XYZ file of C-alpha atoms in Angstrom:
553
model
C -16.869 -13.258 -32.780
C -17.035 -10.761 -29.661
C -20.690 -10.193 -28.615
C -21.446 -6.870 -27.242
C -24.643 -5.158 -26.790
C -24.014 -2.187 -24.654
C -23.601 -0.039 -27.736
C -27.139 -1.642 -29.052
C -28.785 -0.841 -26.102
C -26.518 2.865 -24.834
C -28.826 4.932 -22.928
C -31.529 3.105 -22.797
C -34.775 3.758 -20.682
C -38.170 3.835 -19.859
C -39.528 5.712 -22.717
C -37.391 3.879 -25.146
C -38.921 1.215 -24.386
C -42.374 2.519 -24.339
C -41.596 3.663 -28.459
C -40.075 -0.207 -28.868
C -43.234 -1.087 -27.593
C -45.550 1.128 -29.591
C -43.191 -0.041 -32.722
C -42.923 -3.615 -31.797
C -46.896 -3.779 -31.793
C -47.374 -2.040 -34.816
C -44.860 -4.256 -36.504
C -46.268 -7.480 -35.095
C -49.755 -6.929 -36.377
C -48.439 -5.706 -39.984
C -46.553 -9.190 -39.980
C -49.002 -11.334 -39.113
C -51.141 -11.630 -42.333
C -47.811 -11.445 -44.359
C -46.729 -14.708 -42.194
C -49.706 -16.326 -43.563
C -49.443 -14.929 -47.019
C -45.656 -15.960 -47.370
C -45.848 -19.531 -46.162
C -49.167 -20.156 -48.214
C -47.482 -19.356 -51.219
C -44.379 -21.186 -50.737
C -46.251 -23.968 -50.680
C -46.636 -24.990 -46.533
C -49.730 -24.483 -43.964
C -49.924 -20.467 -42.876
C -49.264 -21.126 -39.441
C -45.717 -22.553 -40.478
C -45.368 -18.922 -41.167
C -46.433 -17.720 -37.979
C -43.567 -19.703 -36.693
C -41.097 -18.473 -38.523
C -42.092 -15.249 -37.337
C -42.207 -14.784 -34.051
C -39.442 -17.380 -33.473
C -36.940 -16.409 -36.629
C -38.278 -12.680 -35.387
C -37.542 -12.489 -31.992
C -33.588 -14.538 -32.339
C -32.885 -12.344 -35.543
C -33.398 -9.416 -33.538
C -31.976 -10.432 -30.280
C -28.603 -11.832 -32.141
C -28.105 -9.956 -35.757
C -25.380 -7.263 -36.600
C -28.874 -4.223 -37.078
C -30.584 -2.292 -34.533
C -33.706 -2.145 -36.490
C -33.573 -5.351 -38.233
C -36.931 -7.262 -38.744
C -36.476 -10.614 -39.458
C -39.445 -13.749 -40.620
C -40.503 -14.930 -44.033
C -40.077 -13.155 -47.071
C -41.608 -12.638 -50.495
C -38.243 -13.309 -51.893
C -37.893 -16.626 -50.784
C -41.496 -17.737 -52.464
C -40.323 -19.007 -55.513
C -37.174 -20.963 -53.795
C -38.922 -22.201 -51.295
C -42.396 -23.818 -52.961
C -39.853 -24.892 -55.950
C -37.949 -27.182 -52.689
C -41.729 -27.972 -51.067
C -42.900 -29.424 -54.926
C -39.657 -31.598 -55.486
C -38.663 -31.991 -51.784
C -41.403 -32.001 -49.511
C -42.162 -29.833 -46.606
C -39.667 -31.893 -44.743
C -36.474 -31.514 -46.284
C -37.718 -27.793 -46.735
C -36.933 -27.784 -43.052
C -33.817 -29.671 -43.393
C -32.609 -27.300 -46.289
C -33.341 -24.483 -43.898
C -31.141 -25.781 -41.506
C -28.703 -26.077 -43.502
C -28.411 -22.736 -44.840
C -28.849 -21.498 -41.346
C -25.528 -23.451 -40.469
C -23.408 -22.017 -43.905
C -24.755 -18.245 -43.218
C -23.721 -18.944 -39.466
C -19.981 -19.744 -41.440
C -20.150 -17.016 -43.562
C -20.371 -14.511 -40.492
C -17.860 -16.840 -38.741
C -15.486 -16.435 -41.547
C -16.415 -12.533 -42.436
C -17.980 -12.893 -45.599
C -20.338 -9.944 -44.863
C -19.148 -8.189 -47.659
C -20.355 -10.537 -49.787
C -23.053 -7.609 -51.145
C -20.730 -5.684 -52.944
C -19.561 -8.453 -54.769
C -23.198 -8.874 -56.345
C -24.099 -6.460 -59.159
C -26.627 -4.317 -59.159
C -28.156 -5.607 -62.660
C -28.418 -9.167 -60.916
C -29.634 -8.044 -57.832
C -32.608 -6.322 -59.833
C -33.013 -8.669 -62.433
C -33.926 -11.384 -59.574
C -35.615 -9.655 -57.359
C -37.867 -8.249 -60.763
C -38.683 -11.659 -61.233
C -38.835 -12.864 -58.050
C -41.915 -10.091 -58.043
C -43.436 -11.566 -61.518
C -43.319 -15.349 -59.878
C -45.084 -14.344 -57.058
C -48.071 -11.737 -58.556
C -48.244 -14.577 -61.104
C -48.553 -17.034 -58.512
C -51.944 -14.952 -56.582
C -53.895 -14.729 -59.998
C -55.253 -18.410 -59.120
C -56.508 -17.256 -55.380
C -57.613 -14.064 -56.440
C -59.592 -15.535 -59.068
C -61.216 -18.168 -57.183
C -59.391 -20.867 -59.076
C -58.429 -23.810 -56.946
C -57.575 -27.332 -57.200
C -55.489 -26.695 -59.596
C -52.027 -28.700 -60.952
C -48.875 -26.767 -59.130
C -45.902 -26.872 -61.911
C -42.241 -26.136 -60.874
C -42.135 -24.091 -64.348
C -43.530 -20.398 -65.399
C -44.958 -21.902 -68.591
C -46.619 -24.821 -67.434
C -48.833 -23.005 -64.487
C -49.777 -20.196 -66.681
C -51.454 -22.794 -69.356
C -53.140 -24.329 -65.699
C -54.454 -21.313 -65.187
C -55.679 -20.449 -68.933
C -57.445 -23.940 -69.207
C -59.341 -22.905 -66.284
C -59.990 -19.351 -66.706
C -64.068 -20.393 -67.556
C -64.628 -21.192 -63.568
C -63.798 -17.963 -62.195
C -65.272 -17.232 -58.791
C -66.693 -13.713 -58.710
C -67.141 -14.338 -54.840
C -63.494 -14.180 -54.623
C -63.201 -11.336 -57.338
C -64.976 -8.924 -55.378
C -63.438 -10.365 -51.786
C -59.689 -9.871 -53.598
C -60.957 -6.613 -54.817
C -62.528 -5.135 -51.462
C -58.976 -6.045 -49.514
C -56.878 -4.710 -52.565
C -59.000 -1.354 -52.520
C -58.328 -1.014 -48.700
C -54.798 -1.831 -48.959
C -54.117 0.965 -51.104
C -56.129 3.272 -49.852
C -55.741 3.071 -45.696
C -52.308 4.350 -45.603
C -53.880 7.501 -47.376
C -56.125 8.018 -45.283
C -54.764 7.047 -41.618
C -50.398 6.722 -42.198
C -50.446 5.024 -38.793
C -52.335 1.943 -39.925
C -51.429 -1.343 -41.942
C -53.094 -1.127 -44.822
C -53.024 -5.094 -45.078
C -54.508 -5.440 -41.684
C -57.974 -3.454 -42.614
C -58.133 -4.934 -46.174
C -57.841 -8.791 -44.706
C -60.132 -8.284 -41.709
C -63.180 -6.320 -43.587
C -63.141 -8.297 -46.661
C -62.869 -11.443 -44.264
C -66.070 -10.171 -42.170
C -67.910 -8.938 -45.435
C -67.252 -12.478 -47.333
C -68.363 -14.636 -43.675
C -71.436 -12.361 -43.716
C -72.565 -12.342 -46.941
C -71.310 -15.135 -48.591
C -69.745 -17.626 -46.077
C -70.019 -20.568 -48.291
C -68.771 -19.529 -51.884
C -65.218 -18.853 -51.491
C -62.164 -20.714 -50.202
C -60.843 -20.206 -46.632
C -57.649 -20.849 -44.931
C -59.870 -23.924 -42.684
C -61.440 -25.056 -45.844
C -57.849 -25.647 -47.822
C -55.867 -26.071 -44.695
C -57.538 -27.140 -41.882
C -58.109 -24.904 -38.899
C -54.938 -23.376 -37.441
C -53.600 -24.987 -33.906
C -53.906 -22.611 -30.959
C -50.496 -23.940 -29.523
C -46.591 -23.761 -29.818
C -45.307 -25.660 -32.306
C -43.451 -29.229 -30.968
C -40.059 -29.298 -30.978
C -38.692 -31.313 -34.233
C -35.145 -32.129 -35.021
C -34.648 -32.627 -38.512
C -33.405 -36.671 -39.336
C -29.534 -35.137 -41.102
C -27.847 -37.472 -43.515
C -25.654 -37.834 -45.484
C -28.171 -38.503 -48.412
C -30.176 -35.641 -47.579
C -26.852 -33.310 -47.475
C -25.601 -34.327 -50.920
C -29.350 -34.033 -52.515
C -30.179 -30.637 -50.640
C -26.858 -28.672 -51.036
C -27.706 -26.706 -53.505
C -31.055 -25.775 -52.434
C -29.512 -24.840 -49.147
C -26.714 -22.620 -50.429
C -29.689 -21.055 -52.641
C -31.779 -19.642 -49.296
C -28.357 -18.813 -47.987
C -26.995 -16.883 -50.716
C -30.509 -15.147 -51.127
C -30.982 -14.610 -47.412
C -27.524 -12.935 -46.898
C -27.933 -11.401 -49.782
C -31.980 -9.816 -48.270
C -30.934 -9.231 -45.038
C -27.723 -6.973 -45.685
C -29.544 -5.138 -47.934
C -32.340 -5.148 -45.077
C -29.990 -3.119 -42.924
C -28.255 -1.422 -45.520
C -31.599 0.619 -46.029
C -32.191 0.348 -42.074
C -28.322 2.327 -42.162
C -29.666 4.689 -44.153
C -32.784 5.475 -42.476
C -31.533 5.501 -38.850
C -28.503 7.213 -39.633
C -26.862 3.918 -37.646
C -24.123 1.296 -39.041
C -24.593 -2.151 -39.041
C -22.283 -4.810 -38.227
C -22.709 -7.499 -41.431
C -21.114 -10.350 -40.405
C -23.052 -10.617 -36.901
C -25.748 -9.905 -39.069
C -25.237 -13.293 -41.002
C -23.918 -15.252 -37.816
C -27.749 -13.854 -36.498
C -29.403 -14.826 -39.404
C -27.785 -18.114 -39.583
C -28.568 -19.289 -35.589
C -32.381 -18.329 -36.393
C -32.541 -20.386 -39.604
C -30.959 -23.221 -37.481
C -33.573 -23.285 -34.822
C -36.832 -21.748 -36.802
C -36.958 -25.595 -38.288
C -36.892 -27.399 -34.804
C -39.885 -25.751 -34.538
C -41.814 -26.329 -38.342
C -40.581 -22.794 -39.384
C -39.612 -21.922 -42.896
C -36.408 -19.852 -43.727
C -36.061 -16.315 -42.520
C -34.225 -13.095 -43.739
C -34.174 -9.656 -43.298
C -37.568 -7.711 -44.219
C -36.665 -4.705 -46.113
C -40.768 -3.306 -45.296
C -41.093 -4.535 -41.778
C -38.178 -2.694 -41.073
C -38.666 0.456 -42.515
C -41.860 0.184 -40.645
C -40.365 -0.169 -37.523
C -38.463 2.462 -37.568
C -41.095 4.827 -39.118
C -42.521 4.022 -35.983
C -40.391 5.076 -33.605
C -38.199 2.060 -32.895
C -35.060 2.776 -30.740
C -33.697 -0.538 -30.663
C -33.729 -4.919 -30.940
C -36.315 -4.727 -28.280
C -38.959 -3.380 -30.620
C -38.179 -6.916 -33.240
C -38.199 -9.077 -30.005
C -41.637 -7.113 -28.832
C -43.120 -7.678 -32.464
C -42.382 -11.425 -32.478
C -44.171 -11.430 -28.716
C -47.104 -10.116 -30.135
C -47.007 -12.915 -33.274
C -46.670 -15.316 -30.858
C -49.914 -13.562 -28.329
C -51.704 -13.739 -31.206
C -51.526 -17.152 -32.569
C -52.220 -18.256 -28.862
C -54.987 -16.185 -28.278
C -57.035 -15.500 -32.359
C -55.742 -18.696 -34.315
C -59.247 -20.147 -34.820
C -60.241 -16.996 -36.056
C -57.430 -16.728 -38.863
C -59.405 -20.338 -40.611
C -62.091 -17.959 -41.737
C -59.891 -16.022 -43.973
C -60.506 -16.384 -47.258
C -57.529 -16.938 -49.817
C -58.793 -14.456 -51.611
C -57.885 -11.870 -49.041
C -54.862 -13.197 -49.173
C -53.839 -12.682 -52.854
C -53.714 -9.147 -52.912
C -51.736 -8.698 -49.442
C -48.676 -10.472 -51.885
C -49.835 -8.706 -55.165
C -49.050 -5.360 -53.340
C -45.439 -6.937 -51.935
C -44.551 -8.017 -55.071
C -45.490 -4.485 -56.945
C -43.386 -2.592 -53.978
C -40.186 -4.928 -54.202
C -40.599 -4.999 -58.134
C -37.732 -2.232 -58.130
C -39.922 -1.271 -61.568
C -38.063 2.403 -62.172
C -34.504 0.958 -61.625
C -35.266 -1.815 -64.216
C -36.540 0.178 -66.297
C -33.603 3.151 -66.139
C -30.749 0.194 -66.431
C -32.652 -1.312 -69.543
C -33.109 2.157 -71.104
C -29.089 2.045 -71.181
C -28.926 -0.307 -73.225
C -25.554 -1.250 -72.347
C -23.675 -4.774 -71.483
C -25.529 -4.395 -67.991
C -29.087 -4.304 -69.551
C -27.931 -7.715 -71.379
C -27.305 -9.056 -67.426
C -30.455 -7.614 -65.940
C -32.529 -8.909 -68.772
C -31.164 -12.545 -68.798
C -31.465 -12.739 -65.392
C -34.798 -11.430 -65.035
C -35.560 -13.906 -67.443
C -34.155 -16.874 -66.531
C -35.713 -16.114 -62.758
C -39.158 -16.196 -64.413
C -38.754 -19.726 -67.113
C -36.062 -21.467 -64.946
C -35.108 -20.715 -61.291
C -32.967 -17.956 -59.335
C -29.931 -20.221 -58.547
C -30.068 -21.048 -62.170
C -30.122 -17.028 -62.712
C -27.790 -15.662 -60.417
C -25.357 -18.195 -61.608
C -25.605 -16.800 -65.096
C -25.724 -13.380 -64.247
C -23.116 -13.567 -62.004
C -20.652 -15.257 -64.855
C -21.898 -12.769 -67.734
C -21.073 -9.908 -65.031
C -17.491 -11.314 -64.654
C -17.075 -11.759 -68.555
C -18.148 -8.448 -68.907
C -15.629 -7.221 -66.235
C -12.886 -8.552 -67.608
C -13.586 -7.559 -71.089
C -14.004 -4.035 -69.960
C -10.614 -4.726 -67.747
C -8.644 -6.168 -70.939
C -9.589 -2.522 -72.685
C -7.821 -0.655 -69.814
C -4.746 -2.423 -70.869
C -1.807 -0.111 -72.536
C 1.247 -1.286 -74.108
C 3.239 1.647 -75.558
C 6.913 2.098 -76.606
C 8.632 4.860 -75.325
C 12.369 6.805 -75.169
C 13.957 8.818 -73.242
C 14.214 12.985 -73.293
C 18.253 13.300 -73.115
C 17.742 16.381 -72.711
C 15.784 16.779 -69.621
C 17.581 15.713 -66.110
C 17.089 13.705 -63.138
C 16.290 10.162 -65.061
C 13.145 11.831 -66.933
C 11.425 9.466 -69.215
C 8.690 10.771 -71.522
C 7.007 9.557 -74.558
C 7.920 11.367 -77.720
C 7.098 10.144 -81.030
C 8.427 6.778 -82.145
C 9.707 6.871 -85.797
C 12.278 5.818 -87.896
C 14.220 8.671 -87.714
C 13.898 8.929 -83.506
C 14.195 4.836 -82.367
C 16.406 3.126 -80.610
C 17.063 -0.493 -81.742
C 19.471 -1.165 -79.279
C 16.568 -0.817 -76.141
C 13.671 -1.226 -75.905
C 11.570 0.581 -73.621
C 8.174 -0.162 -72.935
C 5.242 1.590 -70.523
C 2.645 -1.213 -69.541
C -0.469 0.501 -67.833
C -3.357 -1.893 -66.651
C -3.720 -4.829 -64.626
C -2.117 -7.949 -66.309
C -4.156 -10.860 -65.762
C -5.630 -13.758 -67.278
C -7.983 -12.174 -69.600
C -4.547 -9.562 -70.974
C -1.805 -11.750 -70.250
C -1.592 -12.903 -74.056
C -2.052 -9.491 -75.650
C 1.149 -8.066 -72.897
C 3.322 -11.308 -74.223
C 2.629 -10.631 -77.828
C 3.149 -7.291 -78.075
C 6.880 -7.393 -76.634
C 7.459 -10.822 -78.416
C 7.642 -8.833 -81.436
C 10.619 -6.974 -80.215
C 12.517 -10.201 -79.678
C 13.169 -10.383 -84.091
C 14.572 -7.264 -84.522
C 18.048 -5.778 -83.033
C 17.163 -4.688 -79.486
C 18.674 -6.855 -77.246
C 17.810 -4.984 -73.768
C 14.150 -4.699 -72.661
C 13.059 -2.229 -69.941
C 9.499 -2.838 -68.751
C 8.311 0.282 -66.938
C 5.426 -1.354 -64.480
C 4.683 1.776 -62.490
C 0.701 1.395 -63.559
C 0.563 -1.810 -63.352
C -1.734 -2.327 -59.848
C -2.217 -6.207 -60.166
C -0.242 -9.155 -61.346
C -1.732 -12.415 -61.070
C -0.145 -16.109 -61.541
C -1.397 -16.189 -65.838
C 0.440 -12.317 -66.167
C 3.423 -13.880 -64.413
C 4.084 -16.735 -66.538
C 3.427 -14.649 -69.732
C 5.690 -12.308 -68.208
C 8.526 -15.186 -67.586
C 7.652 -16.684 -71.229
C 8.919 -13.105 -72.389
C 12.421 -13.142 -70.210
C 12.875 -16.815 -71.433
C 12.879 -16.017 -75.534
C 14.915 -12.595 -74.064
C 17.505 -14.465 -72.671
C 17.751 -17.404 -75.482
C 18.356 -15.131 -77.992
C 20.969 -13.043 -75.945
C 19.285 -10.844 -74.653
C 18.161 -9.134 -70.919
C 14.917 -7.977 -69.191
C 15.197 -4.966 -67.023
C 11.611 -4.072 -64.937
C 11.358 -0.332 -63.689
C 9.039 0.751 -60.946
C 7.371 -2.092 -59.679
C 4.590 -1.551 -57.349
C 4.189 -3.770 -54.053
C 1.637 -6.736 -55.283
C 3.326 -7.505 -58.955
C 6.476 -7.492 -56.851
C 5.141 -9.619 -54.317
C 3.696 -11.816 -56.660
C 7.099 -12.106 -58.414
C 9.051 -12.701 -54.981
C 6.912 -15.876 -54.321
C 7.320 -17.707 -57.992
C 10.847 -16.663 -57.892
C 10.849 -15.170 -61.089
C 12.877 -12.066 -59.292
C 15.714 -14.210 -58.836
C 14.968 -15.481 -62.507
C 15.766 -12.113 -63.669
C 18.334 -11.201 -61.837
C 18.328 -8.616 -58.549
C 20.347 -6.179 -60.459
C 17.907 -5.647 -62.986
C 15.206 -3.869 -60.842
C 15.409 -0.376 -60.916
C 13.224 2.577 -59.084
C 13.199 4.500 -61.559
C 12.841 3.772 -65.381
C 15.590 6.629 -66.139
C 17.866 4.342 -63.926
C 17.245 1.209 -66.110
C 18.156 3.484 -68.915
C 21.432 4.620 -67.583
C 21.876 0.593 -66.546
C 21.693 -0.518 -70.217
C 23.267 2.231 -71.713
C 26.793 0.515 -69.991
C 26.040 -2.922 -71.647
C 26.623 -1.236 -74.967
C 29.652 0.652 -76.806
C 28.031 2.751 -78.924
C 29.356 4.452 -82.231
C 30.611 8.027 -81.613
């Protein structure tokens, strides 16, 4: 794929880059906690976040298909992500993460960038509904206090963990969760300009190290203190053990992360009034999930609020994403001792808040009101995201989707007999009234309307088999609305010119669009029927089989 970033960058100048400064600050500090918060809660240390930030940040921005794209860890990866750390290891998460990297680098190679509009909109909000239940779930224990306790893969099994220990609540953390939630919500009322996260993690982190320094967990009590240094590089030890038993994870985060980050600039489209280009997007996203693990990082996407926040604040292009994962990076050189004092507990509500906002709450709600085929999807898959696993999910929802597609496809199929008006001109066909007294046993003339594939293919063949016992002994076929013709239409469709021709009879086929006739051209079936029994125009056919008879005066 061409490379160009002239239209990226058109016009540039000094006081662009004075707002991509501005906006790459602002956006740095907002994604700094949520670094931490993310990578806690997929089950790695919080500076393994940090990572992942400024280095999946800065390539995501320098190399992706958005001008505003902000890429690092996501809330929508949690569940994935600490469901491949508890049955993996932090290890092969890395390895996993490079491997997805490498198949969304092939799915931009290959321009599968489209691959969004091939998702439905029930799925997409079922699982990212439950992604949002996994992870709120998942912060009860921290903002509770509640530590050491058993991590389950399974919804079920870590709610009764946290039940059983309900009785040794910490009200230390209670009221340091409570003091950063209140401040969360209520900054961005006050002052628009500032990150609401920011202010609730640093005064409920000085107010618990003042007043109670010793009752609550901190990141340096649970993980050790974080390292004021780059990461080392790491290559990841590939084999081919580690490729057949991480596969599927992999294509998971890639699926998920394609899936996040066009929707990431979709939104950044519509807020910028700019067009994105989706398959550099993925070959972006897929180069930064191939080096984020040389360096400890987790997997990266597209951050739906990060970038909205960037451009709210006055972002004018990729220079503001590379400026934000600068001042990650500044940071973690410069304050990383300080982050160990943070308590978890000022943590948990910093991801009760993201998982509230990407809930997408009203749209579940309007799409279950429906109570239609689509509110079966969207329920089963926000289920089975919650008491299984989203691979597991999407799978489902994506085959009940297709079922339900093609059921609603078979429907738009219409088989009806018609003659011809000899008394209007130029070939006319229309459909009068087929009775005893107005028929035509002789010919048969039938309008298909629909597309004839797998799931209508039967229904078509037995509805002109019938013909085939009584007298007609010429069949006309008038295909002018049928769009699509697939390889199961085409061999019902040869099953019916077969029985036609063994019991004397002929198949003529009327106004065949390009893609049926294509489709016929390359099985041969044309030939089959015979050249000569392809007409324009269904009035033609008529006129044709009208001279293969001598009929009574």
């Amino acid at each position: 794929m061409k490379f160009s970033f002239s239209g990226r960058y058109h016009g540039y100048n000094g006081k662009k880059f004075q707002k991509d400064l501005i906006s790459g600050l602002i956006v740095g500090i907002v994604a700094i906690p949520l670094g931490m918060a993310f990578a806690i809660a997929s089950g790695v240390k919080p500076e393994y976040g940090l990572y992942t930030t400024f280095v999946a940040g800065i390539l995501i921005s320098f190399l992706g298909g958005s001008k505003f794209q902000i890429g690092g860890p996501t809330g929508a990866f949690i569940p994935i992500l600490f469901g491949i750390v508890m049955q993996y290891g932090y290890e092969n998460l890395l390895i996993a993460g490079f491997m997805a990297g490498v198949i969304l680098l092939f799915m931009g190679i290959f321009k599968l960038g489209g691959i969004i509009n091939f998702i439905p909109r029930p799925v997409t909000i079922g699982f990212t509904t439950g992604i949002a239940v996994t992870i709120f779930t998942g912060q009860i224990a921290n903002f509770l206090g509640l530590h050491n306790l058993q991590n389950h893969q399974d919804f079920l099994s870590n709610m009764k963990e946290l039940i059983l220990h309900l009785s040794k609540i910490n009200m230390y953390s209670v009221l340091t969760a409570v003091i950063c939630l209140v401040l969360i919500i209520v900054t961005p009322m006050l002052f628009s300009k500032i990150p609401g996260s920011l202010v609730g993690l640093l005064i409920s982190t000085v107010v618990a190290s003042i007043f109670y320094p010793d009752k609550i967990a901190t990141i340096g009590s649970i993980y050790g203190p974080i390292p004021k240094s780059l990461p080392n590089l790491h290559l990841p030890s590939l084999s081919i053990e580690h490729i057949q038993s991480l596969i599927k994870p992999a294509f998971a985060i890639a699926i998920l992360g394609g899936i996040e980050s066009l929707l990431s600039a979709v939104v950044a489209d519509g807020m910028s009034r700019t067009r994105h280009n989706s398959n550099r997007e993925l070959i972006g996203q897929g180069i930064a999930n191939m080096i984020t693990p040389l360096f400890g990082g987790i997997p990266a996407t597209g951050a739906i609020a990060r970038t909205a926040t960037n451009i709210k604040s006055g972002a004018e292009s990729p220079f503001s994403g590379i400026i934000h994962g600068i001042v990650v990076l500044l940071v973690l050189l410069l304050f990383a001792p300080y982050a160990s004092n943070i308590p978890l507990a000022s943590m948990a509500p910093i991801l009760i808040v993201v998982a509230w906002n990407m809930s997408e709450r009203k749209e579940f709600a309007h799409v279950l009101k429906n109570k239609t085929a689509e509110s079966f999807v969207l329920l089963i898959t926000f289920l089975l995201t919650v008491f299984t696993d989203l691979i597991t999910a999407v799978e489902v929802g994506l085959i009940l989707s297709a079922i339900i597609f093609l059921k609603h496809m078979s429907n738009l199929l219409v088989i009806a007999k018609i003659l011809p008006d000899l008394t209007k001109k130029n070939d006319q066909i229309t459909v009068p009234v087929i009775n005893e007294e107005y028929n035509c046993p002789q010919i048969s003339i039938y309008s298909v309307e629909g597309a004839l594939f797998f799931g209508v293919a039967n229904k078509f063949e037995n509805s002109i088999m019938e013909e085939i016992n009584k007298q007609s002994k010429i069949l006309i076929l008038e295909m002018g609305r049928v769009p699509y013709l697939d390889i199961t239409g085409e061999s019902n469709l040869s099953n019916v010119v077969k029985q036609y021709r063994k019991h004397g009879g002929i198949v003529i086929i009327s106004e065949l669009q390009d893609q049926p006739r294509h489709m016929l051209k390359k099985t041969r079936l044309d030939e089959f029927i015979g050249y000569e029994h392809f007409f324009e125009k269904t009035g033609e056919a008529f006129s044709y089989a009208l001279t293969k008879f001598s009929f009574p005066k």
